[in-house]
CSV table of C-alpha atoms in Angstrom, one decimal:
chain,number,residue,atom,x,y,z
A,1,UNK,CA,-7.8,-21.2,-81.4
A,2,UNK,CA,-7.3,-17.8,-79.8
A,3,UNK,CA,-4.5,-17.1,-78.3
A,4,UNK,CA,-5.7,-17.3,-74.8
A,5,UNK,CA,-7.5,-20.5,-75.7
A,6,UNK,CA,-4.0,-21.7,-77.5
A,7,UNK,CA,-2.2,-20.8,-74.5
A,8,UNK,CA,-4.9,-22.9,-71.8
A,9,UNK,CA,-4.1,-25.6,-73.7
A,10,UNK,CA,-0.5,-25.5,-74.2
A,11,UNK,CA,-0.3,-24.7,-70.3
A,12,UNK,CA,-2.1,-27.8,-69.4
A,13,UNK,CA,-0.4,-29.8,-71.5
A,14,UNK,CA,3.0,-28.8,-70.2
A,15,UNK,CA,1.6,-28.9,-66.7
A,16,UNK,CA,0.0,-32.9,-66.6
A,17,UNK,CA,2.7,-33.8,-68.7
A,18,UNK,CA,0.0,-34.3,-72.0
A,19,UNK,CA,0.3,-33.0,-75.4
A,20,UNK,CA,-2.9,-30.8,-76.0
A,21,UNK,CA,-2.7,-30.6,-79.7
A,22,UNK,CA,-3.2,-26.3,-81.1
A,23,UNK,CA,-6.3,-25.9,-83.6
A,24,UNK,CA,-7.1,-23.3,-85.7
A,25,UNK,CA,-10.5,-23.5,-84.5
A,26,UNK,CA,-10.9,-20.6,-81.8
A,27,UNK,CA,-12.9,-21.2,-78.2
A,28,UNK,CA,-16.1,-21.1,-77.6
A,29,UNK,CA,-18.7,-18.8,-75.9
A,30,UNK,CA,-21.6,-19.9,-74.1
A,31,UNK,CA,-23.4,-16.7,-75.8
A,32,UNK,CA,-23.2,-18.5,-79.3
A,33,UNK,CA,-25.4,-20.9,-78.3
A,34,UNK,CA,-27.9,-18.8,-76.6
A,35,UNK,CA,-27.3,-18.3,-73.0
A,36,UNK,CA,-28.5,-15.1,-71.4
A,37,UNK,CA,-26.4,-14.8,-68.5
A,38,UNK,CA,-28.6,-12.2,-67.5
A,39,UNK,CA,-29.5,-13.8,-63.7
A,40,UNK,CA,-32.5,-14.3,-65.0
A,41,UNK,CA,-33.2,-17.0,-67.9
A,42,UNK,CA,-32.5,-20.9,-67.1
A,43,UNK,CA,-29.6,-21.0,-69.3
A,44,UNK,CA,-29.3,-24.8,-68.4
A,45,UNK,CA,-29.7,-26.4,-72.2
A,46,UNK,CA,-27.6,-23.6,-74.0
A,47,UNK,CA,-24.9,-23.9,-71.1
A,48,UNK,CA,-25.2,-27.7,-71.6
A,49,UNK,CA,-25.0,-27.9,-75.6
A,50,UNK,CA,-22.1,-24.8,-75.3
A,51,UNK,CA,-19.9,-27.6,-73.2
A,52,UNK,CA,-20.2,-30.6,-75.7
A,53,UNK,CA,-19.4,-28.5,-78.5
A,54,UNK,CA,-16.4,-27.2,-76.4
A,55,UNK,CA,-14.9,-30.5,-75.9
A,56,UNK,CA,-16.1,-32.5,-79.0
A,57,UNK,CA,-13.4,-29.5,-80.6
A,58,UNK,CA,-11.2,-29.6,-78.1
A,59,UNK,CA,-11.1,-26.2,-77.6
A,60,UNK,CA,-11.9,-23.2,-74.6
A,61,UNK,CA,-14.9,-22.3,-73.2
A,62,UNK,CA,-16.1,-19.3,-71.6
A,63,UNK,CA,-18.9,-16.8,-70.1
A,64,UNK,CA,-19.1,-13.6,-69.1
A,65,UNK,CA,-21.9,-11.8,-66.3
A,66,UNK,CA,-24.2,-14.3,-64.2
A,67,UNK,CA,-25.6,-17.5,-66.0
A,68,UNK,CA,-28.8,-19.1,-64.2
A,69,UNK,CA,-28.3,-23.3,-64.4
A,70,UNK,CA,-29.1,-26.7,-63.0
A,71,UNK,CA,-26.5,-29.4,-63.3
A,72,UNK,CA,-23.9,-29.2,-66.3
A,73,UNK,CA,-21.8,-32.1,-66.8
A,74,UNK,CA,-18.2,-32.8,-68.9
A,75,UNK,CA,-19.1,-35.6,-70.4
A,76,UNK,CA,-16.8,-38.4,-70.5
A,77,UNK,CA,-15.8,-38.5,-74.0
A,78,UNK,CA,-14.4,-35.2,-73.6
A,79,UNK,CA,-10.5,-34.7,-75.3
A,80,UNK,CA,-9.8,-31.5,-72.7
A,81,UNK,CA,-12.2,-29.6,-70.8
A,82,UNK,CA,-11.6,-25.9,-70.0
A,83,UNK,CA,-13.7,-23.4,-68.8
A,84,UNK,CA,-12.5,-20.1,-68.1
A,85,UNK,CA,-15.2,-17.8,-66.0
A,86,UNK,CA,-13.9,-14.0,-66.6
A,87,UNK,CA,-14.7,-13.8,-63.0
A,88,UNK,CA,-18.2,-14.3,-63.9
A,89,UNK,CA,-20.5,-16.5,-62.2
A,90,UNK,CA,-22.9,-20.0,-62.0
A,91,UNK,CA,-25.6,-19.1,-59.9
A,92,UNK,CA,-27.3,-23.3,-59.5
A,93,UNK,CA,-30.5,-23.5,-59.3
A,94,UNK,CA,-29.8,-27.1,-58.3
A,95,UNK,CA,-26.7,-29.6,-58.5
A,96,UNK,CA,-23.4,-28.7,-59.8
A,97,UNK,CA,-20.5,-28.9,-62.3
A,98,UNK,CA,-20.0,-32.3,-62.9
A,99,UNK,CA,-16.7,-33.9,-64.1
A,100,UNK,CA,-16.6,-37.7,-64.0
A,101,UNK,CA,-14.9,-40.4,-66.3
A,102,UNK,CA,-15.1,-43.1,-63.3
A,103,UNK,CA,-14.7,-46.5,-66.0
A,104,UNK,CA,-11.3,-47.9,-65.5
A,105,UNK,CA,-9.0,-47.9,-68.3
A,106,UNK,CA,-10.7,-44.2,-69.4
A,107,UNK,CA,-7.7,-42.3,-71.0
A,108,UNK,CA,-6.3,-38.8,-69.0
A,109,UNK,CA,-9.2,-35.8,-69.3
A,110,UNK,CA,-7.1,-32.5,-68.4
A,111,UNK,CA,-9.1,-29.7,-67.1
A,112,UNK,CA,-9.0,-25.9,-65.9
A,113,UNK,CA,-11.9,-24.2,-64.4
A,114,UNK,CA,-11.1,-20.9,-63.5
A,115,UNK,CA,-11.5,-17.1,-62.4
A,116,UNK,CA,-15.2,-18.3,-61.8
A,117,UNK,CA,-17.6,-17.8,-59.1
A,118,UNK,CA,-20.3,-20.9,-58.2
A,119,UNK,CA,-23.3,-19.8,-56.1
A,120,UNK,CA,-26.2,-22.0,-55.0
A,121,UNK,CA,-29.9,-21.2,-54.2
A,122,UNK,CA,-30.3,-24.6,-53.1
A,123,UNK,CA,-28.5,-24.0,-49.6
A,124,UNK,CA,-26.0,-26.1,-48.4
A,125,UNK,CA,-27.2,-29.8,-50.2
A,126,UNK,CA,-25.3,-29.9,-53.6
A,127,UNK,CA,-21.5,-29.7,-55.1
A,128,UNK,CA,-20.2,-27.1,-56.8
A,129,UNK,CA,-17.4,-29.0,-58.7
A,130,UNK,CA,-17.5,-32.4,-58.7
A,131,UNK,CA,-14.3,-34.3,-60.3
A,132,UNK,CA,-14.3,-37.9,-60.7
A,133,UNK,CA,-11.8,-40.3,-62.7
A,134,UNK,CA,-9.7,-40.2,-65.3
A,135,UNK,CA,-10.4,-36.3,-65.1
A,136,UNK,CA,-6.9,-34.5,-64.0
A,137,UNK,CA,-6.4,-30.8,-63.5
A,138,UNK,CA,-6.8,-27.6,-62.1
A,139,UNK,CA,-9.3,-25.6,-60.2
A,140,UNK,CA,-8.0,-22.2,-59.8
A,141,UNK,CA,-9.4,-18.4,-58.6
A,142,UNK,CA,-12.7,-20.0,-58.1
A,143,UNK,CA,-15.0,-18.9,-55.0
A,144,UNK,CA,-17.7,-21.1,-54.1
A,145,UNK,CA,-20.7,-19.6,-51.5
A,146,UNK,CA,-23.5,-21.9,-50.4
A,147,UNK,CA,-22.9,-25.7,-51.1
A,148,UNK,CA,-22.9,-28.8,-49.2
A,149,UNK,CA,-19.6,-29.2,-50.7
A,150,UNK,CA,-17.1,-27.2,-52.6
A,151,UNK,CA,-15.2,-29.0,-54.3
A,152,UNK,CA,-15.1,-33.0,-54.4
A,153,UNK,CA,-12.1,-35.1,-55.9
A,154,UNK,CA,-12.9,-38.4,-55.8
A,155,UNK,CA,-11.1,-41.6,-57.4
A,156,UNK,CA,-9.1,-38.9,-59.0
A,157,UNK,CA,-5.3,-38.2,-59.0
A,158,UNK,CA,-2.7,-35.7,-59.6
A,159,UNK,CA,-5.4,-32.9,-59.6
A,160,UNK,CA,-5.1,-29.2,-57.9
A,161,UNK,CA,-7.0,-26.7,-55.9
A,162,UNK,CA,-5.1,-23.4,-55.5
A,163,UNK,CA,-6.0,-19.8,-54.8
A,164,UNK,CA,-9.6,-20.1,-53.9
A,165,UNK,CA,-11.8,-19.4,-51.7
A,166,UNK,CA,-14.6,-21.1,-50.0
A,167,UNK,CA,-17.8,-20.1,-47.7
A,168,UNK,CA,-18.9,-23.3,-46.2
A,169,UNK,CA,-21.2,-23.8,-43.5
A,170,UNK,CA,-22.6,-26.3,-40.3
A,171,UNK,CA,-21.3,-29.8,-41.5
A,172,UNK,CA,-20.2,-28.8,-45.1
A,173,UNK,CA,-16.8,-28.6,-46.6
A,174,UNK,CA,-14.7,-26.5,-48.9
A,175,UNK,CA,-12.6,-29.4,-50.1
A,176,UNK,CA,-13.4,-33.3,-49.9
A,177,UNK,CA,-10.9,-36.2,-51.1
A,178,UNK,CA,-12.1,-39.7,-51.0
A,179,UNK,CA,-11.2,-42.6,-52.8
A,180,UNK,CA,-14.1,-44.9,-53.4
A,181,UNK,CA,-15.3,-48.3,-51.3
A,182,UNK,CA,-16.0,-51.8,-52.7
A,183,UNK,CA,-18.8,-53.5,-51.1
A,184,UNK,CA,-16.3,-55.8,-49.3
A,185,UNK,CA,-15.2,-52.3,-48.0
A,186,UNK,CA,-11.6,-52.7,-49.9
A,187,UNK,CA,-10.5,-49.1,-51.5
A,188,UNK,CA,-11.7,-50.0,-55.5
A,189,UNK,CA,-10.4,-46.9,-56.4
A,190,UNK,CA,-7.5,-44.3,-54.8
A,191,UNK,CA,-7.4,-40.8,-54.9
A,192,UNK,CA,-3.9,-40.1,-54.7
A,193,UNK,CA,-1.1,-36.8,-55.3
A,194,UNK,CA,-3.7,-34.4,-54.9
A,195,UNK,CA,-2.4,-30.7,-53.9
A,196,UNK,CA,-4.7,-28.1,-52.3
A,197,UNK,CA,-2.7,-24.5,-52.0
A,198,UNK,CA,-3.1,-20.7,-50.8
A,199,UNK,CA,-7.0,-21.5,-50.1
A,200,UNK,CA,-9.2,-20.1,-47.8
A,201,UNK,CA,-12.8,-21.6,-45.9
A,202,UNK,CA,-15.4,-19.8,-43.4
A,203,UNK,CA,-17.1,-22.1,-41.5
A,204,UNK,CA,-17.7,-25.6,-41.8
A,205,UNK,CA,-14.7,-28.1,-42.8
A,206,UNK,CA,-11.7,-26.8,-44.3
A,207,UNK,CA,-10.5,-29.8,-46.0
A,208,UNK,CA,-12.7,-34.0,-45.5
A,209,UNK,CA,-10.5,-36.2,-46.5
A,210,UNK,CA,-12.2,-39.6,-46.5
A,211,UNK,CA,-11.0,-43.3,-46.8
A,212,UNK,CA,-9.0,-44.5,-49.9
A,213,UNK,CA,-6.6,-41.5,-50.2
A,214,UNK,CA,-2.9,-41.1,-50.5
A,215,UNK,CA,-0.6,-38.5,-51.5
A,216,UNK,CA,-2.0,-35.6,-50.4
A,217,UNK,CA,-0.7,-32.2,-50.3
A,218,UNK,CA,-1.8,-28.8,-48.5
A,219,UNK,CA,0.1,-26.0,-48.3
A,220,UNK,CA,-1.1,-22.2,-47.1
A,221,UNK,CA,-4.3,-23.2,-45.9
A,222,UNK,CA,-6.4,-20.6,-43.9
A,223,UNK,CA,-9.7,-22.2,-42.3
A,224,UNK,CA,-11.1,-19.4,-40.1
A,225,UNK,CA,-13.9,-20.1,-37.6
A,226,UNK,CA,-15.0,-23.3,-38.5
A,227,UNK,CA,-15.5,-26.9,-37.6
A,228,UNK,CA,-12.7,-28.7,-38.1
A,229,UNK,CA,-9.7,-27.1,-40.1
A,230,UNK,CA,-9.2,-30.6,-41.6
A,231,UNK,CA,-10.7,-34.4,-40.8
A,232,UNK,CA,-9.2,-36.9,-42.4
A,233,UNK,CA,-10.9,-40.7,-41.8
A,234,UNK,CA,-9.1,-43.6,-40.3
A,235,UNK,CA,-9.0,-45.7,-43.7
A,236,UNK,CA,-7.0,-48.8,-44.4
A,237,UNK,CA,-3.8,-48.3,-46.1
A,238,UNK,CA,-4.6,-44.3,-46.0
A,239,UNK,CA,-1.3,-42.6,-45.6
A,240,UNK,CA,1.0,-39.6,-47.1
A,241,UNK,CA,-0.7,-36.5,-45.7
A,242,UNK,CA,1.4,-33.2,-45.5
A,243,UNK,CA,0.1,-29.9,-44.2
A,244,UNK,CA,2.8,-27.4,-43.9
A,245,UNK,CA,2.4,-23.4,-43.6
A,246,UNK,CA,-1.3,-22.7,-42.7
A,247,UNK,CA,-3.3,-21.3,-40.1
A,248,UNK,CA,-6.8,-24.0,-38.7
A,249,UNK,CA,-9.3,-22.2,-36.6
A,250,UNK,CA,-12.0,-25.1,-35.8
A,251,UNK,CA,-14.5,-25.7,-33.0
A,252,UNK,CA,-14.0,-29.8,-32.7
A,253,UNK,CA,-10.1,-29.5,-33.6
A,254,UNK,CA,-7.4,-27.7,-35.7
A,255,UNK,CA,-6.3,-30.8,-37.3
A,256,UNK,CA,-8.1,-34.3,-36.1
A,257,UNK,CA,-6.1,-37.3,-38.8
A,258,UNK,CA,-5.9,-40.2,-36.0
A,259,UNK,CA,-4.3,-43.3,-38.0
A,260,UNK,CA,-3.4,-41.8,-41.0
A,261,UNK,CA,0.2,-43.3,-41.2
A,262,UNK,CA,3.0,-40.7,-42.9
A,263,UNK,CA,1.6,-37.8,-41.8
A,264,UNK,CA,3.7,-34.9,-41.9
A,265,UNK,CA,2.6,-31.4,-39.8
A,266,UNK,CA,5.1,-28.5,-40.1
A,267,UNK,CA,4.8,-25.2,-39.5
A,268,UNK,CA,0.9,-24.8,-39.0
A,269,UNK,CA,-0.8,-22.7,-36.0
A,270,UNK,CA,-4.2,-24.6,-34.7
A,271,UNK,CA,-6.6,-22.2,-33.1
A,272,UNK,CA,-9.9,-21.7,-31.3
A,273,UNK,CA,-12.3,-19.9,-33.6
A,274,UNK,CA,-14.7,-17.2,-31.5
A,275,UNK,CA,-17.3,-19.7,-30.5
A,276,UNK,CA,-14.8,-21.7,-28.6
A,277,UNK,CA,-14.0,-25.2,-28.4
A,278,UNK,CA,-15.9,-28.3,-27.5
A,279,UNK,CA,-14.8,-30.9,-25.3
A,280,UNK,CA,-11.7,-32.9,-26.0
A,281,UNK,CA,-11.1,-30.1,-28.5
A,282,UNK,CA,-7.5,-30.8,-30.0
A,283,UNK,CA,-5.5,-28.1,-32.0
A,284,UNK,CA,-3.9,-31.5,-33.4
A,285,UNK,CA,-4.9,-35.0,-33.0
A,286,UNK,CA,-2.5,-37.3,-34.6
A,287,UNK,CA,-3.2,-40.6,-32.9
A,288,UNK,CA,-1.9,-44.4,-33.6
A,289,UNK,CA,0.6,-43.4,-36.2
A,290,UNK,CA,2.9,-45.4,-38.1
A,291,UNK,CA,5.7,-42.6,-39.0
A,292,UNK,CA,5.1,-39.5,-39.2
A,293,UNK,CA,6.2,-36.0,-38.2
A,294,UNK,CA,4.2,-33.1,-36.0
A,295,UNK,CA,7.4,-30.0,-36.4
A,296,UNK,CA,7.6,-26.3,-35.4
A,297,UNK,CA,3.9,-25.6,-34.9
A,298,UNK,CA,2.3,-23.9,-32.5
A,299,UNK,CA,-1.1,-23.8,-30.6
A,300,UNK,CA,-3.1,-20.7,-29.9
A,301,UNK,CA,-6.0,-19.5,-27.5
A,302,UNK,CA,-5.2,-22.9,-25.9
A,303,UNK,CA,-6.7,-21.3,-22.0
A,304,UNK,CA,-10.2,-22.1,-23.5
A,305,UNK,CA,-10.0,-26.0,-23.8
A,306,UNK,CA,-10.7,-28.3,-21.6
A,307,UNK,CA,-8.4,-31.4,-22.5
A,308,UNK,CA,-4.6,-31.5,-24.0
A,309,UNK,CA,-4.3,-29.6,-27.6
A,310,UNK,CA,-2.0,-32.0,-28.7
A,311,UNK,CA,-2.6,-35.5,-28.6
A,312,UNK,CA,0.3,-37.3,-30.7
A,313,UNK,CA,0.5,-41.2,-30.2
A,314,UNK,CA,2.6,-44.4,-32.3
A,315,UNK,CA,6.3,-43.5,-33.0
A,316,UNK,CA,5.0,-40.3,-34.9
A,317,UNK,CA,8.2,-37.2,-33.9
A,318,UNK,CA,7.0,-34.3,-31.8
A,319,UNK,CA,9.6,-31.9,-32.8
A,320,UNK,CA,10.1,-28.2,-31.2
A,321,UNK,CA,6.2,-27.5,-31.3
A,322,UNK,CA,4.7,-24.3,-29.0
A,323,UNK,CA,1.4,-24.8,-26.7
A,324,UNK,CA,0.3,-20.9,-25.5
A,325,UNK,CA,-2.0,-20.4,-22.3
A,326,UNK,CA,-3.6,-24.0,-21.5
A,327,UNK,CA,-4.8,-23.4,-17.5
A,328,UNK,CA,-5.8,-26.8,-16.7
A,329,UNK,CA,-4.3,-30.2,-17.4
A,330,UNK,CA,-1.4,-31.2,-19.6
A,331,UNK,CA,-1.1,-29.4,-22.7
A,332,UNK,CA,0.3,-32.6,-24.6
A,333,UNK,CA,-1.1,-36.1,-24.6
A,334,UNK,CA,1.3,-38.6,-25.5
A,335,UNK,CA,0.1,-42.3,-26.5
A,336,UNK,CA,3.3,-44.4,-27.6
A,337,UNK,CA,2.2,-47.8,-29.1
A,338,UNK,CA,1.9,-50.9,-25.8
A,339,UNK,CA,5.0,-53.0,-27.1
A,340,UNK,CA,8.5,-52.6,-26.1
A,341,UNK,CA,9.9,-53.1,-29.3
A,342,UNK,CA,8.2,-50.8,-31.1
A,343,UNK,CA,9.4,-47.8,-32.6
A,344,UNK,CA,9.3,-45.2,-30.0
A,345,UNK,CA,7.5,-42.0,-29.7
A,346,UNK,CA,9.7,-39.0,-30.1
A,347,UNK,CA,8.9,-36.0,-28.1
A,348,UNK,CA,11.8,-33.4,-28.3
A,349,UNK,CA,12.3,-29.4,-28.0
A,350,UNK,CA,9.2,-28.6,-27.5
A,351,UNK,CA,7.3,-26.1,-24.9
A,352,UNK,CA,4.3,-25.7,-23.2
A,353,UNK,CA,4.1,-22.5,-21.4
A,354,UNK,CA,1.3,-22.4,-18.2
A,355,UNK,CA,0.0,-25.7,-18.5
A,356,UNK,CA,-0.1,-29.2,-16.1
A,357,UNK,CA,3.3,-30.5,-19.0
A,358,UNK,CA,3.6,-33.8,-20.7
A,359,UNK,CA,1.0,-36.6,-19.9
A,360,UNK,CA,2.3,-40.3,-20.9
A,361,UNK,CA,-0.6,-42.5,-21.6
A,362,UNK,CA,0.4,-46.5,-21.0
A,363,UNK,CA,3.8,-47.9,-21.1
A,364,UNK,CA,5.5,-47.9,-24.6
A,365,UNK,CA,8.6,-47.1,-25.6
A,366,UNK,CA,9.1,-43.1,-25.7
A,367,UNK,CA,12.1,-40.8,-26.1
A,368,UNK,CA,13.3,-37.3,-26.5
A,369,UNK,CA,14.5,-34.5,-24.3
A,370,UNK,CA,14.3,-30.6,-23.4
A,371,UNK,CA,11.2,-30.0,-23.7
A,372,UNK,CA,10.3,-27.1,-21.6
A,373,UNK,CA,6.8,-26.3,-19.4
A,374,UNK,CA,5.5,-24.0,-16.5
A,375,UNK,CA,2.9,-23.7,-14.6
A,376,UNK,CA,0.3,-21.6,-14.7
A,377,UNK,CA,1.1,-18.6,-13.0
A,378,UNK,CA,4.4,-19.3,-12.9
A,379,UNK,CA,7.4,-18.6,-15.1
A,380,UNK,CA,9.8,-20.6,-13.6
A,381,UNK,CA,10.7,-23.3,-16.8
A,382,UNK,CA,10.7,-26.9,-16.1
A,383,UNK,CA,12.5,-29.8,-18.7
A,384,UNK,CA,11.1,-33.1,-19.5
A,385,UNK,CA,13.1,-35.6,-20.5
A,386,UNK,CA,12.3,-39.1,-21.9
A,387,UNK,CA,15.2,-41.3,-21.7
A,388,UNK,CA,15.1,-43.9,-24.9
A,389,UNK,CA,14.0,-47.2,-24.0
């Protein structure tokens, strides 16, 4: 193996937590086996055969300029699979990069795609990556233009997205994690401990996380005037989101994750992208959960919405969190769950400057205190208090 393929493998072995054994054998280049990469020639088949001699050896492959393809797929059997782009670039004709092992019992496939662009001519209807299974790794330094979807994990753990960047657009999405459905709809398969960091999406969804999924992590996120920043589904036994240090500019809401229980917000800035909002627009919307934190975040551009930018409900903490410029009505919506013994909502230390304050929704058990408002127009700082039950 070369020494760059020798050290791939090494550095996804020590990172997964898999021995990847060293060969003599060096990687591989899709040029040995005929493709072009000329952005001209359908380089599907040599692409295709280039792959399954990769990871029938076990060893590194890689391109260089702009290779012309339809679907190419890992295939299952694969030992390793890593593809390393030289910053060069998949331009699909149609589908996608494939990576799925979904059979139960499959053993670990480790992965690294990276330094690689993905372009699509097919606009908007097809995945770039695609990563089901017993397939575990990284995607790193990849930017992806023009797909329905950027990247999908799905049924897949421990895997992570970091220091891309993503053009979505309409209803697609840079990043989608779902577990998968049985027909009874019980979650048949998790997708769980997956990170997503220092990433970037125009347009469309930032991060989809459907039902079936647990352990998620995203950290530096910057989702600039899209649809959502992130949407996250109300599925059973979901739980264990945590979003920390980014920035969500989206038209519907910043972050909308109603009943996923354990999810932790901290230090994130929701914001209006140029379009403006919709109505009910949210920069957070973390209702009916079960634990749970919302911490030192802060939402911006707030004087264009039409409804509360926070709405935070169940015994989730509201902790020192900033509203700026909301003109009409409350700037926080807070829904505590109905019964008195529940664990109370906690709303504490935070502010809402030149808005209508704190809006209570029913009659559940709420507490906290100091938490500062004013009016619009006027500076003069009010305190809220919410004396435990």
């Amino acid at each position: 193996m070369t020494r760059a393929g020798a050290a791939l493998g090494v550095a996804i072995g020590l990172w997964l937590g898999i021995p990847v054994a060293a060969h003599a054998e060096t990687g591989l280049d899709v040029a040995q086996f005929g493709a072009r990469c000329d952005d001209a020639t359908d380089d599907t088949k040599s692409f295709q055969a280039a792959i399954d001699a990769a990871t029938t050896r076990n060893v590194p492959l890689s391109l260089s300029g702009t290779c012309r393809v339809r679907t190419l797929r890992a295939p299952a059997t694969a030992k390793t699979f890593i593809l390393e782009g030289n910053n060069g670039t998949l331009r699909f004709l149609d589908g996608g990069l494939v990576l799925s092992a979904p059979k139960p019992g499959t053993a670990v496939i480790p992965y690294i795609i990276r330094n690689l662009r993905l372009r699509s001519v097919n606009a908007y209807t097809d995945t770039a990556i695609s990563v089901t299974g017993a397939f575990k790794g990284v995607v790193e330094n990849v930017n992806i233009d023009r797909f329905r979807n950027g990247v999908e994990l799905i049924a897949t753990s421990d895997n992570v997205i970091r220091g891309s960047f993503f053009d979505s657009f309409g209803d697609s999405n840079a990043v989608v994690i779902s577990g998968t459905m049985a027909a009874n709809n019980t979650v048949s398969a998790y997708a769980s401990n997956n990170t997503v960091s220092d990433v970037t999406d125009i347009h469309g969804t930032g991060i989809f996380i459907g039902p079936g999924v647990q352990g998620t992590k995203i950290r530096n996120l910057r989702v600039l005037e899209a649809w959502y920043g992130m949407y996250a589904v109300d599925g059973k036994d979901d739980e264990d989101l945590s979003v920390s240090d980014s920035y969500l500019e989206g038209k519907r809401a910043g972050i909308f994750a109603d009943g996923v229980d354990l999810t932790r917000v901290v230090n994130c800035s929701a914001d209006l992208p140029s379009s403006g909002a919709d109505p009910g627009w949210a920069g957070f919307h973390l209702d009916r959960m079960y634990g749970g934190i919302l911490a030192n975040s802060s939402v911006w551009g707030a004087a264009a919405a039409r409804s509360p930018v926070i709405v935070a409900g169940g015994n989730i903490n509201v902790i020192g969190n900033q509203v700026t410029g909301i003109a009409n009505g409350p700037c926080m919506r807070l829904i505590p769950f109905p019964k008195p013994d529940d664990s109370p909502l906690l709303v504490s230390n935070n502010t809402c400057w030149a808005s209508g304050g704190y809006e209570v929704v029913g009659h559940g058990p709420i507490a906290g205190s100091n938490n500062l408002w004013s009016r619009p127009g006027d500076h003069h700082l009010m305190i809220r208090n919410f004396p435990a039950p």
